[in-house]
PDB file of C-alpha atoms in Angstrom:
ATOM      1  CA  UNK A   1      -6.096  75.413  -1.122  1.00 59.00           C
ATOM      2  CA  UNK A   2      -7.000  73.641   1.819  1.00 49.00           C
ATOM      3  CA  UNK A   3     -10.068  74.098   4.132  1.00 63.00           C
ATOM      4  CA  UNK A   4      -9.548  75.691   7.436  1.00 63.00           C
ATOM      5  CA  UNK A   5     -11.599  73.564   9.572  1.00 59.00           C
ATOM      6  CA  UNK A   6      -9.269  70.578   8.941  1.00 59.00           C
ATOM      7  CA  UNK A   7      -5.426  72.092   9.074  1.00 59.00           C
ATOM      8  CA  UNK A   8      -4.963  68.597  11.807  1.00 55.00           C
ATOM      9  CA  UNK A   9      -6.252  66.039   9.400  1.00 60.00           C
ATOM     10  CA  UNK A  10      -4.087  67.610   6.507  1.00 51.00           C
ATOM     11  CA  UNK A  11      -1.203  67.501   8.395  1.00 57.00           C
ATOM     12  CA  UNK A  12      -1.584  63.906   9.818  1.00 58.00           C
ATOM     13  CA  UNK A  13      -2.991  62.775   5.777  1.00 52.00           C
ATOM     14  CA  UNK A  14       0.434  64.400   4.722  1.00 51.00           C
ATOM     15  CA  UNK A  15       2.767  63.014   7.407  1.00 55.00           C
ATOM     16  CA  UNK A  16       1.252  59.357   7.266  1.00 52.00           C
ATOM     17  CA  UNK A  17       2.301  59.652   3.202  1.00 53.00           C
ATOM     18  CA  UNK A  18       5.357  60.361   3.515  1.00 56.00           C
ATOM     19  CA  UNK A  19       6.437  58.016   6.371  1.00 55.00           C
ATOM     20  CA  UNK A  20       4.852  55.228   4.787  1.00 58.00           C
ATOM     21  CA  UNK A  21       6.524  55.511   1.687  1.00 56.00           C
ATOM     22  CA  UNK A  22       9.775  56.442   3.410  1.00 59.00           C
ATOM     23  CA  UNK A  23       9.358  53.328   5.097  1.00 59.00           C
ATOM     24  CA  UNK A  24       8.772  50.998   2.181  1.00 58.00           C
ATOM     25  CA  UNK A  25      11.311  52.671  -0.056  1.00 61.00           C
ATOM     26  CA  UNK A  26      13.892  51.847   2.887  1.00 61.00           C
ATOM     27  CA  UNK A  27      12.689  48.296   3.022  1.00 59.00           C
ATOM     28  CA  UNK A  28      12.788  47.429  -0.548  1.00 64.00           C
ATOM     29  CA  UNK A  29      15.626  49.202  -1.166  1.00 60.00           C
ATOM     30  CA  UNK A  30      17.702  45.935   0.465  1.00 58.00           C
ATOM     31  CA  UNK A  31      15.295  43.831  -1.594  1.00 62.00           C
ATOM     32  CA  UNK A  32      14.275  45.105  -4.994  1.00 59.00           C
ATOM     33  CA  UNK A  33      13.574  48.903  -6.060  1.00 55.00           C
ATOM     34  CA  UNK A  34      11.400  48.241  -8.747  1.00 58.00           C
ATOM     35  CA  UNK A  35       8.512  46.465  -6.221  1.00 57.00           C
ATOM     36  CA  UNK A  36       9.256  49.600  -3.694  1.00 56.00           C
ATOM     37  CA  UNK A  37       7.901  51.609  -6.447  1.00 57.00           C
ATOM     38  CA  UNK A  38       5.071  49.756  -7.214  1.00 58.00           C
ATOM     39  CA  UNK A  39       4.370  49.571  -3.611  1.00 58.00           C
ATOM     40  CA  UNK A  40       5.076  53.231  -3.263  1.00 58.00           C
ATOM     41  CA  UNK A  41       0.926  53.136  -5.395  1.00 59.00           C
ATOM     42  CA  UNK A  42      -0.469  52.813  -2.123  1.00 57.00           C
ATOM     43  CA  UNK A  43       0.011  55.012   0.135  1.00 57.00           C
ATOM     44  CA  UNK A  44       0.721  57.866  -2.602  1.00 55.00           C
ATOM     45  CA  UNK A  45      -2.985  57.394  -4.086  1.00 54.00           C
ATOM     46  CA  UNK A  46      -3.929  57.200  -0.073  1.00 56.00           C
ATOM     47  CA  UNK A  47      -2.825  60.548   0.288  1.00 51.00           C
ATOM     48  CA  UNK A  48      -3.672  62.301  -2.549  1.00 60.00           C
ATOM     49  CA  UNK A  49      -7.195  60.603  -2.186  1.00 61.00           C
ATOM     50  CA  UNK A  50      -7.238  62.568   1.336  1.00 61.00           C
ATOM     51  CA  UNK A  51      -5.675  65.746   0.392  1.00 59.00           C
ATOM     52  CA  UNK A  52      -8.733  66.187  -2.371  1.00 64.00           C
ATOM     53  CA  UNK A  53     -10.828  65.341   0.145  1.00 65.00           C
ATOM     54  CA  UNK A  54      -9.928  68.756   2.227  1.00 71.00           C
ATOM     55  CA  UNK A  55      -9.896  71.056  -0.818  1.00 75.00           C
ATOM     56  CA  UNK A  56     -11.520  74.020  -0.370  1.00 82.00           C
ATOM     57  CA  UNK A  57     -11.878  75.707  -4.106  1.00 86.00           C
ATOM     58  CA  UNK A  58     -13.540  79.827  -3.833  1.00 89.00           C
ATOM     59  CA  UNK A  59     -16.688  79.805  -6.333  1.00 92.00           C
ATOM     60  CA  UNK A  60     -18.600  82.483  -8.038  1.00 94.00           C
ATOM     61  CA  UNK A  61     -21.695  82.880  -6.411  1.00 96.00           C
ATOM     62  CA  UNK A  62     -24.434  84.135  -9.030  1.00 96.00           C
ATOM     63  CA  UNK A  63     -26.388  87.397  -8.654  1.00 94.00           C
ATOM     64  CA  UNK A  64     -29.931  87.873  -7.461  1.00 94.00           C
ATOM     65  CA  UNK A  65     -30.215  87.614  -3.515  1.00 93.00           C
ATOM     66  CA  UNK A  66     -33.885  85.483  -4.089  1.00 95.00           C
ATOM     67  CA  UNK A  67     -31.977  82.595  -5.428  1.00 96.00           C
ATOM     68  CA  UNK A  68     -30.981  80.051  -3.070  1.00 98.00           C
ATOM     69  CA  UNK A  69     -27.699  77.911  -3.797  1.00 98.00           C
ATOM     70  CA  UNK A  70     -26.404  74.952  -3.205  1.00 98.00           C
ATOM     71  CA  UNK A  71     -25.082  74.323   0.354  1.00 97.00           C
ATOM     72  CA  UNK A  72     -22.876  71.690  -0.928  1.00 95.00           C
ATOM     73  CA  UNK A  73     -21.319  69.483  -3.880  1.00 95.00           C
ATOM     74  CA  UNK A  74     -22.811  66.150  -4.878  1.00 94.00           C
ATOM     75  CA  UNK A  75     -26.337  65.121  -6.305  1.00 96.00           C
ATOM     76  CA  UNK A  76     -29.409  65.888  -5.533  1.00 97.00           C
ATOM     77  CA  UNK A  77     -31.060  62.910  -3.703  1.00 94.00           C
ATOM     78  CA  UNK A  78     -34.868  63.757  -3.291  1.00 93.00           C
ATOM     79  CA  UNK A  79     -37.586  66.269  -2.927  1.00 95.00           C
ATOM     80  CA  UNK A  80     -40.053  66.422  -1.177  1.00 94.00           C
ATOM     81  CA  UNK A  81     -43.433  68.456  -0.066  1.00 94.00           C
ATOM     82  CA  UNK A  82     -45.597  68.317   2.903  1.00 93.00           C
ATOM     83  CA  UNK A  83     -43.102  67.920   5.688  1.00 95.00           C
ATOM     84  CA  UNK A  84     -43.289  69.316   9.062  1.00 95.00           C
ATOM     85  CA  UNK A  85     -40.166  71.211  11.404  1.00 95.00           C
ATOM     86  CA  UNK A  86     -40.170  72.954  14.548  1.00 95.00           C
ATOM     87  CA  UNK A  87     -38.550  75.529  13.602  1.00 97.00           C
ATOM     88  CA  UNK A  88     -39.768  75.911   9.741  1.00 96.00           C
ATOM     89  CA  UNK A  89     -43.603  74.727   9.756  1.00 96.00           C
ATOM     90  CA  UNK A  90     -45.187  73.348   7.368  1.00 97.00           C
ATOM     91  CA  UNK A  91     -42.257  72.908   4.855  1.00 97.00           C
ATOM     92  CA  UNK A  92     -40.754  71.661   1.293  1.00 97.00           C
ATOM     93  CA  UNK A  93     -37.631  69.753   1.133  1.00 97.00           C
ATOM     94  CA  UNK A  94     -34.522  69.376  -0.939  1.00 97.00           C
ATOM     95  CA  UNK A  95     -31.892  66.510  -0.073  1.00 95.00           C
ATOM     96  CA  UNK A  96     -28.293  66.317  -1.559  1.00 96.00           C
ATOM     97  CA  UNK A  97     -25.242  63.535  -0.890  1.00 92.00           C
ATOM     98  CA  UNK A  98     -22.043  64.112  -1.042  1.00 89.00           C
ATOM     99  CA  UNK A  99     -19.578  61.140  -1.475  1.00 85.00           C
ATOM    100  CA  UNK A 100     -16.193  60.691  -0.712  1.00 78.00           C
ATOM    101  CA  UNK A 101     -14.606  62.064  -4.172  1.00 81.00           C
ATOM    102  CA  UNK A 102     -16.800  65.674  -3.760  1.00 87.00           C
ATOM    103  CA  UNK A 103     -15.668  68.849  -1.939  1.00 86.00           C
ATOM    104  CA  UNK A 104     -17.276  68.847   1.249  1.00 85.00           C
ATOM    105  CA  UNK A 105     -17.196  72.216   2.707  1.00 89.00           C
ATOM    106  CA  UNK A 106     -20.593  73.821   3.187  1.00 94.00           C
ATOM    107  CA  UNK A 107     -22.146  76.952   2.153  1.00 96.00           C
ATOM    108  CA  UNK A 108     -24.788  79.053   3.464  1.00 97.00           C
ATOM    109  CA  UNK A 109     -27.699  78.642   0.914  1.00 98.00           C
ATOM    110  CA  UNK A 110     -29.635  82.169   1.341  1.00 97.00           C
ATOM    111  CA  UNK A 111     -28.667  85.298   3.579  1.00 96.00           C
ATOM    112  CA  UNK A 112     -30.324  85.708   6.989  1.00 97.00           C
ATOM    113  CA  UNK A 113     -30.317  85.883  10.596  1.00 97.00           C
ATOM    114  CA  UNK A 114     -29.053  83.045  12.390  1.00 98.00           C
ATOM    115  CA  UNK A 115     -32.209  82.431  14.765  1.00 97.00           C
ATOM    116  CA  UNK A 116     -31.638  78.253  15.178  1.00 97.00           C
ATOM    117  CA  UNK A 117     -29.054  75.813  16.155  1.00 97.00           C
ATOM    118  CA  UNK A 118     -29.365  72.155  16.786  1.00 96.00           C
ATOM    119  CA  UNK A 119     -27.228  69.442  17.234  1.00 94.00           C
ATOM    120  CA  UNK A 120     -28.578  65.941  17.442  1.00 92.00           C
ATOM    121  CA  UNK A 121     -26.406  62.916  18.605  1.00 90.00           C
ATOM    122  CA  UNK A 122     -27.866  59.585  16.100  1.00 83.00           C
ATOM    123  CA  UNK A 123     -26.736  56.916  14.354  1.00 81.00           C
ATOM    124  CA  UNK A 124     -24.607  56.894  11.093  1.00 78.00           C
ATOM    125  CA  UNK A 125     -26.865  54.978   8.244  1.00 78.00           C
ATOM    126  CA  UNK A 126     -25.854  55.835   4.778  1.00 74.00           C
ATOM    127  CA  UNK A 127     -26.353  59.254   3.829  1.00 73.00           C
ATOM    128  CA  UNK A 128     -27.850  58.362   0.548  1.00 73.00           C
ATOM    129  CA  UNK A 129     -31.017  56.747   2.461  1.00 74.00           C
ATOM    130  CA  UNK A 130     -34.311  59.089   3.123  1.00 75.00           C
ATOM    131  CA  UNK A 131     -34.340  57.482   6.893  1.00 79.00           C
ATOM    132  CA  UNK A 132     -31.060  59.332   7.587  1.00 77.00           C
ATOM    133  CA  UNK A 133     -32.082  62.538   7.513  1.00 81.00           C
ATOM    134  CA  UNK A 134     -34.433  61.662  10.421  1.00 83.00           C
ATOM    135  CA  UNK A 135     -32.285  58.988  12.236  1.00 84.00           C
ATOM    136  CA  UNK A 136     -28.466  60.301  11.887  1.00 88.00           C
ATOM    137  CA  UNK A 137     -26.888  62.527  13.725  1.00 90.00           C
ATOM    138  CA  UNK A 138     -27.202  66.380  12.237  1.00 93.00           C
ATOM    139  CA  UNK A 139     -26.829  69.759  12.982  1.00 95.00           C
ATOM    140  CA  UNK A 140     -29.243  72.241  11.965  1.00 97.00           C
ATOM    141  CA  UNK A 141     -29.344  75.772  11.154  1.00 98.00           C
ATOM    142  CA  UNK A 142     -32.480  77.902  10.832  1.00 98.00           C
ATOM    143  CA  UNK A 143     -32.188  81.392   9.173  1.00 98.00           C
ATOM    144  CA  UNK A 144     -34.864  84.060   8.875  1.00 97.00           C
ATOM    145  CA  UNK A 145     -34.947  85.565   5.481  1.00 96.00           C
ATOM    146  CA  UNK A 146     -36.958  88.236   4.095  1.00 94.00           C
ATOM    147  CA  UNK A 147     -38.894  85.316   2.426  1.00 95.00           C
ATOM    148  CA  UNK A 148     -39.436  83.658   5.655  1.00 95.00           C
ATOM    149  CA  UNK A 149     -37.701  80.615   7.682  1.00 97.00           C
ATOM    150  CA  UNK A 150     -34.887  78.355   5.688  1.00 98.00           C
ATOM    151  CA  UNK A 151     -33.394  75.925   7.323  1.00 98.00           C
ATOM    152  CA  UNK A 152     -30.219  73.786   6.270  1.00 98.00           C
ATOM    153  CA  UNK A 153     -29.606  70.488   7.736  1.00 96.00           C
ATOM    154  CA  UNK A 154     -25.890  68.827   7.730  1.00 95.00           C
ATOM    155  CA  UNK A 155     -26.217  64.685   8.371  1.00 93.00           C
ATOM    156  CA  UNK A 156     -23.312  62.387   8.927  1.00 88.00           C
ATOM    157  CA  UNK A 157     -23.131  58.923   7.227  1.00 78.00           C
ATOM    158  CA  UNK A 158     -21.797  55.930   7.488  1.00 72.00           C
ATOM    159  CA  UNK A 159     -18.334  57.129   7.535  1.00 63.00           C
ATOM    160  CA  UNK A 160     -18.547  60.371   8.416  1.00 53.00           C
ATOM    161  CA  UNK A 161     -18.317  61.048  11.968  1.00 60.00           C
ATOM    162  CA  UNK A 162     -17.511  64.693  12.775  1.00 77.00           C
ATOM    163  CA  UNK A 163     -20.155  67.463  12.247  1.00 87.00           C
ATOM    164  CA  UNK A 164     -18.143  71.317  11.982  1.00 87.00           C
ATOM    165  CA  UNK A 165     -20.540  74.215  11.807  1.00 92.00           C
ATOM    166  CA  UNK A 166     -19.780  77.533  12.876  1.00 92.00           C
ATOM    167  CA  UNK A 167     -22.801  79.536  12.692  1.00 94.00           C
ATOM    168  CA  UNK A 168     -23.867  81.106  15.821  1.00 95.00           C
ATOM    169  CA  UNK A 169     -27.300  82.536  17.002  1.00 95.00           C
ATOM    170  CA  UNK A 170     -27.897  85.903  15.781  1.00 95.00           C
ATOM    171  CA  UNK A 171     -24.837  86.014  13.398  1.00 96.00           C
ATOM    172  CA  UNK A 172     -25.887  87.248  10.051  1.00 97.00           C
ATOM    173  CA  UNK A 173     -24.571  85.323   7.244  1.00 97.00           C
ATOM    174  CA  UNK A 174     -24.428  86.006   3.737  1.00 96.00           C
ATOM    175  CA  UNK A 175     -25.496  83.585   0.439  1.00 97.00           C
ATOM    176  CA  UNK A 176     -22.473  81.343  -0.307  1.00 96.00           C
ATOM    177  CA  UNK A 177     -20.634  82.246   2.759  1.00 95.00           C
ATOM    178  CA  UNK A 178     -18.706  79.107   4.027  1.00 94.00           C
ATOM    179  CA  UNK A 179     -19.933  77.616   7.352  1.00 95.00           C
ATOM    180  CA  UNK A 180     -18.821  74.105   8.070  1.00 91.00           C
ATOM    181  CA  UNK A 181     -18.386  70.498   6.613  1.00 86.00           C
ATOM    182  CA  UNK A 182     -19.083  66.887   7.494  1.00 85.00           C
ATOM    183  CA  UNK A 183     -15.956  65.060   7.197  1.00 75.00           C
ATOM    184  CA  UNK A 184     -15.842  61.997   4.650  1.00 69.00           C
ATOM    185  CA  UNK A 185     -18.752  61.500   2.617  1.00 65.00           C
ATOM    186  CA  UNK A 186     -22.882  62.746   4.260  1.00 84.00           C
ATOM    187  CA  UNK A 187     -26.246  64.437   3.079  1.00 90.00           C
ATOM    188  CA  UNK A 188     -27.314  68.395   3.221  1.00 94.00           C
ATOM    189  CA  UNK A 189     -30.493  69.190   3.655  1.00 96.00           C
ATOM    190  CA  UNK A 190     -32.366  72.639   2.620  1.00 98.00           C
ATOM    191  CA  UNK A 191     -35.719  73.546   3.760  1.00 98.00           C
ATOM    192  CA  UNK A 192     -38.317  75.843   2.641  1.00 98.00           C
ATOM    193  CA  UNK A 193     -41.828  77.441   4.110  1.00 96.00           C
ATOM    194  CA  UNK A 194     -44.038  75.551   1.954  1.00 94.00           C
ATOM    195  CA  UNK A 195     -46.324  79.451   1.820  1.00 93.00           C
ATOM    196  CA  UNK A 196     -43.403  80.812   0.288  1.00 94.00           C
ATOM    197  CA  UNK A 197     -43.912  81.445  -3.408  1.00 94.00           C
ATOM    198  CA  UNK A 198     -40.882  79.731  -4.274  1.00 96.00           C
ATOM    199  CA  UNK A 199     -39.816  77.169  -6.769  1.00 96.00           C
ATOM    200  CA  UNK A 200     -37.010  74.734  -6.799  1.00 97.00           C
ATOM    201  CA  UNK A 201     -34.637  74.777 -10.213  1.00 97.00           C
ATOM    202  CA  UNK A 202     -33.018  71.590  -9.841  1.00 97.00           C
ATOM    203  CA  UNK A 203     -34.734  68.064  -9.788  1.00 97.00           C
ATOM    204  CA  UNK A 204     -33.427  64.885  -8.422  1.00 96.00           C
ATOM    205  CA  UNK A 205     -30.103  63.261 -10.113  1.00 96.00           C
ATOM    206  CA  UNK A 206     -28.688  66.845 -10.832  1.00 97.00           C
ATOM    207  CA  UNK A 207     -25.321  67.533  -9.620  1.00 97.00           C
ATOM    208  CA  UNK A 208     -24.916  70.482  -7.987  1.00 97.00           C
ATOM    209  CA  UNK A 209     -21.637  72.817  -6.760  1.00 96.00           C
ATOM    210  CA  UNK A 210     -21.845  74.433  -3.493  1.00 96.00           C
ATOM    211  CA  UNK A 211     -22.125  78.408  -3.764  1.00 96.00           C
ATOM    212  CA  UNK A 212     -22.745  78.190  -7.406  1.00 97.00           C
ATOM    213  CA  UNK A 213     -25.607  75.922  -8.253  1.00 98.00           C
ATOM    214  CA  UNK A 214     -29.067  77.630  -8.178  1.00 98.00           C
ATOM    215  CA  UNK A 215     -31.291  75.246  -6.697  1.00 98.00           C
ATOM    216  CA  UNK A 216     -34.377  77.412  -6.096  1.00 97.00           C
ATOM    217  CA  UNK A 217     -35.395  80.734  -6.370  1.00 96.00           C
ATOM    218  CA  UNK A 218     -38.176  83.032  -4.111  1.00 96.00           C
ATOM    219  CA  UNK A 219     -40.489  84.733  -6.564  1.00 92.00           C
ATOM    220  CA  UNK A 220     -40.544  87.624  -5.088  1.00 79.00           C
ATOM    221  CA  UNK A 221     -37.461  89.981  -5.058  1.00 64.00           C
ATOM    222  CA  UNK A 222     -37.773  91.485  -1.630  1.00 54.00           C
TER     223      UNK A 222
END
């Protein structure tokens, strides 16, 4: 199952396979068939390389509405304390890259209110670099929780280039709900109140799967 938010690119990922293989199996056809199969590697891997890219697999999000989840596949990068936001405060933060070869559609890490949105135009450094989460372009999205203000952050990278998000001000969204994706390979971001008695669960060089993954829990149920 695909993702929603790219039905073009899957299209154009499935018609550029085909024609290109069409295209060398005509020309080496006249030649020799065995090197139009071996040719045929190309744009095949190509194509299945892209179609992975777009999947869009449902997940079991875990019980217990204090735990926050993952907002996307990859590794967790770094975590840090002491940070300042507008919207947040004083905050705690948890940074995770996703290469080319993970799913990239994103999921809303706690339920809340919808209260910020911000996009902000940058430049494309790697993802896997702590300047990018200041210096890349993003989009943000604050929530108010009954544990206070969480914030998740999508960055582009170096090759991504296209930011989707569809959360909208006052919307309320639920834990693992989907919400977006940064096409080919970038860095979520969640942040935390730092006077929130909350913990994370997952330290840095742990993989994580969007939805599923419990990356920090609020101590307090309600």
């Amino acid at each position: 199952m695909f993702t929603h938010y790219a039905k073009a690119e899957v299209k154009t990922v499935v018609a550029v396979t085909v024609l290109s293989a069409a295209a060398i199996v005509f020309a080496c056809l006249w030649q020799n068939w065995l090197w139009g199969l071996m040719l045929l590697v190309g744009p095949v891997g190509l194509g299945i390389l892209g179609l992975q890219f777009f999947r869009d697999p449902d997940r079991q999000v875990p019980d217990g509405e204090n735990r926050v989840v993952s907002p996307a596949d990859g590794v967790v990068m770094d975590v840090k304390d002491g940070l300042e936001h507008p919207f947040v405060g004083r905050a705690r933060r948890l940074g995770i890259f996703m290469s080319l070869f993970n799913v990239h559609v994103n999921r809303v890490p706690v339920g809340g209110e919808v209260a910020h949105t911000l996009y902000r135009p940058g430049e494309f450094l790697r993802a896997n670099l702590e300047e990018a989460s200041e210096r890349n372009e993003s989009y943000e999205v604050g929530l108010k929780t009954r544990w206070g203000k969480v914030l998740v952050r999508q960055v582009a990278g170096i090759v991504a280039r296209r930011i989707v998000c569809e959360a909208k001000k006052g919307q309320n969204l639920k834990r693992g709900e989907r919400y977006g994706m940064v096409k080919y390979g970038s860095r979520l971001e969640v942040w935390v109140e730092e006077r929130a008695r909350f913990r994370w669960c997952v330290k840095v060089g742990d993989r994580t799967r969007a939805g599923e993954t419990v990356i920090g829990e609020f101590l307090d149920e309600a």
